[in-house]
PDB file of C-alpha atoms in Angstrom:
ATOM      1  CA  MET Y   1       6.421  21.849  -7.233  1.00  0.00           C
ATOM      2  CA  ALA Y   2       4.171  22.549  -4.266  1.00  0.00           C
ATOM      3  CA  LEU Y   3       2.980  19.680  -2.085  1.00  0.00           C
ATOM      4  CA  SER Y   4      -0.528  19.534  -0.661  1.00  0.00           C
ATOM      5  CA  LYS Y   5       0.631  18.517   2.855  1.00  0.00           C
ATOM      6  CA  ALA Y   6      -2.799  16.973   3.335  1.00  0.00           C
ATOM      7  CA  GLY Y   7      -1.934  13.284   3.677  1.00  0.00           C
ATOM      8  CA  LEU Y   8      -2.999  10.426   1.444  1.00  0.00           C
ATOM      9  CA  GLY Y   9      -6.122   9.168   3.159  1.00  0.00           C
ATOM     10  CA  THR Y  10      -7.224   7.096   6.090  1.00  0.00           C
ATOM     11  CA  VAL Y  11      -6.932   3.460   7.141  1.00  0.00           C
ATOM     12  CA  THR Y  12      -8.070   1.013   4.448  1.00  0.00           C
ATOM     13  CA  ARG Y  13      -9.159  -2.563   5.157  1.00  0.00           C
ATOM     14  CA  VAL Y  14      -8.034  -5.377   2.841  1.00  0.00           C
ATOM     15  CA  GLY Y  15     -10.220  -8.442   3.311  1.00  0.00           C
ATOM     16  CA  ALA Y  16      -9.081 -12.005   3.954  1.00  0.00           C
ATOM     17  CA  ALA Y  17      -7.355 -13.706   1.005  1.00  0.00           C
ATOM     18  CA  THR Y  18      -7.872 -10.741  -1.341  1.00  0.00           C
ATOM     19  CA  THR Y  19      -5.940  -8.006  -3.100  1.00  0.00           C
ATOM     20  CA  GLY Y  20      -7.141  -4.490  -2.428  1.00  0.00           C
ATOM     21  CA  THR Y  21      -6.295  -1.131  -3.946  1.00  0.00           C
ATOM     22  CA  VAL Y  22      -5.272   1.066  -1.033  1.00  0.00           C
ATOM     23  CA  TYR Y  23      -4.240   4.171  -2.991  1.00  0.00           C
ATOM     24  CA  THR Y  24      -4.948   5.501  -6.489  1.00  0.00           C
ATOM     25  CA  VAL Y  25      -3.347   8.568  -8.070  1.00  0.00           C
ATOM     26  CA  GLY Y  26      -6.042  10.938  -9.242  1.00  0.00           C
ATOM     27  CA  SER Y  27      -6.081  13.882 -11.655  1.00  0.00           C
ATOM     28  CA  ALA Y  28      -2.398  13.575 -12.644  1.00  0.00           C
ATOM     29  CA  LYS Y  29      -1.281  14.605  -9.143  1.00  0.00           C
ATOM     30  CA  THR Y  30       2.154  13.050  -8.728  1.00  0.00           C
ATOM     31  CA  THR Y  31       2.222  11.173  -5.425  1.00  0.00           C
ATOM     32  CA  TYR Y  32       5.186  10.372  -3.173  1.00  0.00           C
ATOM     33  CA  ILE Y  33       4.802   7.278  -0.965  1.00  0.00           C
ATOM     34  CA  ARG Y  34       7.009   7.497   2.143  1.00  0.00           C
ATOM     35  CA  SER Y  35       5.824   4.475   4.107  1.00  0.00           C
ATOM     36  CA  ILE Y  36       3.132   1.837   4.391  1.00  0.00           C
ATOM     37  CA  ILE Y  37       1.790   0.751   7.764  1.00  0.00           C
ATOM     38  CA  VAL Y  38       0.296  -2.758   7.918  1.00  0.00           C
ATOM     39  CA  HIS Y  39      -1.686  -4.052  10.909  1.00  0.00           C
ATOM     40  CA  CYS Y  40      -2.759  -7.705  11.217  1.00  0.00           C
ATOM     41  CA  ILE Y  41      -6.072  -7.721  13.080  1.00  0.00           C
ATOM     42  CA  ASP Y  42      -6.102 -11.525  13.437  1.00  0.00           C
ATOM     43  CA  THR Y  43      -5.083 -12.418  16.991  1.00  0.00           C
ATOM     44  CA  ILE Y  44      -4.208 -16.049  16.153  1.00  0.00           C
ATOM     45  CA  ASN Y  45      -2.802 -16.323  12.609  1.00  0.00           C
ATOM     46  CA  PRO Y  46      -0.076 -14.301  10.886  1.00  0.00           C
ATOM     47  CA  SER Y  47      -0.684 -12.634   7.541  1.00  0.00           C
ATOM     48  CA  THR Y  48       1.534 -12.822   4.476  1.00  0.00           C
ATOM     49  CA  VAL Y  49       1.326  -9.411   2.840  1.00  0.00           C
ATOM     50  CA  LYS Y  50       2.458  -8.565  -0.701  1.00  0.00           C
ATOM     51  CA  ILE Y  51       2.966  -4.918  -1.632  1.00  0.00           C
ATOM     52  CA  HIS Y  52       2.489  -3.997  -5.295  1.00  0.00           C
ATOM     53  CA  ILE Y  53       3.277  -0.678  -6.997  1.00  0.00           C
ATOM     54  CA  VAL Y  54       1.067  -0.934 -10.089  1.00  0.00           C
ATOM     55  CA  PRO Y  55       1.386   1.437 -13.055  1.00  0.00           C
ATOM     56  CA  ASN Y  56      -1.790   2.282 -14.925  1.00  0.00           C
ATOM     57  CA  SER Y  57      -2.696   0.154 -17.921  1.00  0.00           C
ATOM     58  CA  GLY Y  58      -3.791   2.271 -20.869  1.00  0.00           C
ATOM     59  CA  GLY Y  59      -5.103   4.927 -18.486  1.00  0.00           C
ATOM     60  CA  SER Y  60      -7.039   2.492 -16.280  1.00  0.00           C
ATOM     61  CA  ALA Y  61      -5.878   0.905 -13.038  1.00  0.00           C
ATOM     62  CA  GLY Y  62      -3.493  -2.005 -13.668  1.00  0.00           C
ATOM     63  CA  THR Y  63      -3.395  -5.450 -12.089  1.00  0.00           C
ATOM     64  CA  ALA Y  64      -1.154  -6.640  -9.251  1.00  0.00           C
ATOM     65  CA  SER Y  65       1.303  -9.325 -10.397  1.00  0.00           C
ATOM     66  CA  SER Y  66       4.777 -10.664  -9.678  1.00  0.00           C
ATOM     67  CA  MET Y  67       6.100  -8.086 -12.182  1.00  0.00           C
ATOM     68  CA  ASN Y  68       5.094  -5.153  -9.936  1.00  0.00           C
ATOM     69  CA  GLN Y  69       5.471  -6.762  -6.505  1.00  0.00           C
ATOM     70  CA  LEU Y  70       7.811  -4.702  -4.360  1.00  0.00           C
ATOM     71  CA  ALA Y  71       7.863  -6.690  -1.123  1.00  0.00           C
ATOM     72  CA  GLN Y  72       6.453  -9.673   0.739  1.00  0.00           C
ATOM     73  CA  ILE Y  73       6.296  -9.484   4.510  1.00  0.00           C
ATOM     74  CA  SER Y  74       4.906 -11.650   7.281  1.00  0.00           C
ATOM     75  CA  VAL Y  75       2.958  -9.743   9.913  1.00  0.00           C
ATOM     76  CA  GLN Y  76       2.456 -11.608  13.156  1.00  0.00           C
ATOM     77  CA  PRO Y  77      -0.955 -11.823  14.888  1.00  0.00           C
ATOM     78  CA  ALA Y  78      -2.137  -8.482  16.324  1.00  0.00           C
ATOM     79  CA  ASP Y  79       1.133  -6.848  15.242  1.00  0.00           C
ATOM     80  CA  THR Y  80       1.929  -3.759  13.165  1.00  0.00           C
ATOM     81  CA  TYR Y  81       4.642  -3.557  10.506  1.00  0.00           C
ATOM     82  CA  PHE Y  82       6.134  -0.281   9.296  1.00  0.00           C
ATOM     83  CA  PHE Y  83       7.378  -0.558   5.692  1.00  0.00           C
ATOM     84  CA  GLU Y  84       9.681   2.480   5.681  1.00  0.00           C
ATOM     85  CA  LEU Y  85      11.367   3.743   2.541  1.00  0.00           C
ATOM     86  CA  ALA Y  86      14.714   5.551   2.416  1.00  0.00           C
ATOM     87  CA  TYR Y  87      13.485   7.487  -0.621  1.00  0.00           C
ATOM     88  CA  PRO Y  88       9.842   7.996  -1.632  1.00  0.00           C
ATOM     89  CA  ILE Y  89       8.245   5.927  -4.360  1.00  0.00           C
ATOM     90  CA  THR Y  90       6.995   8.310  -7.055  1.00  0.00           C
ATOM     91  CA  LEU Y  91       3.662   7.570  -8.714  1.00  0.00           C
ATOM     92  CA  PRO Y  92       3.415  10.137 -11.531  1.00  0.00           C
ATOM     93  CA  ASN Y  93       0.338   9.156 -13.551  1.00  0.00           C
ATOM     94  CA  SER Y  94      -3.427   9.079 -13.031  1.00  0.00           C
ATOM     95  CA  ASN Y  95      -4.615   5.603 -11.969  1.00  0.00           C
ATOM     96  CA  ASP Y  96      -1.196   4.418 -10.797  1.00  0.00           C
ATOM     97  CA  THR Y  97      -2.020   2.382  -7.679  1.00  0.00           C
ATOM     98  CA  VAL Y  98      -0.688   0.777  -4.536  1.00  0.00           C
ATOM     99  CA  GLN Y  99      -2.285  -2.652  -4.175  1.00  0.00           C
ATOM    100  CA  ILE Y 100      -1.904  -4.980  -1.197  1.00  0.00           C
ATOM    101  CA  TYR Y 101      -2.494  -8.734  -1.090  1.00  0.00           C
ATOM    102  CA  ASN Y 102      -3.589 -10.207   2.247  1.00  0.00           C
ATOM    103  CA  GLY Y 103      -2.707 -13.907   2.534  1.00  0.00           C
ATOM    104  CA  ASN Y 104      -4.589 -14.400   5.800  1.00  0.00           C
ATOM    105  CA  SER Y 105      -7.601 -16.608   5.073  1.00  0.00           C
ATOM    106  CA  THR Y 106      -9.658 -15.649   8.129  1.00  0.00           C
ATOM    107  CA  GLU Y 107      -9.212 -11.919   8.885  1.00  0.00           C
ATOM    108  CA  GLY Y 108      -8.542  -8.644   7.122  1.00  0.00           C
ATOM    109  CA  ILE Y 109      -5.578  -6.324   7.547  1.00  0.00           C
ATOM    110  CA  ASN Y 110      -5.533  -2.566   7.965  1.00  0.00           C
ATOM    111  CA  ILE Y 111      -3.303  -0.401   5.759  1.00  0.00           C
ATOM    112  CA  LEU Y 112      -2.272   3.242   6.057  1.00  0.00           C
ATOM    113  CA  ILE Y 113      -0.296   4.922   3.259  1.00  0.00           C
ATOM    114  CA  LEU Y 114       1.872   7.869   4.313  1.00  0.00           C
ATOM    115  CA  GLY Y 115       3.305  10.436   1.940  1.00  0.00           C
ATOM    116  CA  ASP Y 116       2.267  13.515   0.003  1.00  0.00           C
ATOM    117  CA  LYS Y 117       1.022  14.600  -3.397  1.00  0.00           C
ATOM    118  CA  GLU Y 118       1.346  17.666  -5.570  1.00  0.00           C
ATOM    119  CA  ALA Y 119      -1.060  20.476  -4.814  1.00  0.00           C
TER     120      ALA Y 119
END
């Protein structure tokens, strides 16, 4: 198993009071999520953030729900939270996703997924 060592993308914005897909496994390239960085851009209000690891649904992207929610964190105004994992989360199938809910009703949050995928 060779890893691409190319990263998993750039910063993704999740809008206010929405759930956004911040990473999708493509072309059956098993992905290993090492950490998720969350930045609250609101300088006044905190953001409640829910992290979902969503398996595909019949080959298409699935839906975030309480059944696939991994964590709920509160990120203070203008602060950054590092969701570090002791062991990587493995996403083995095409259209498996990482979806993030942003509970802040006025501002978005920025997300960066760190890890690697098979070459």
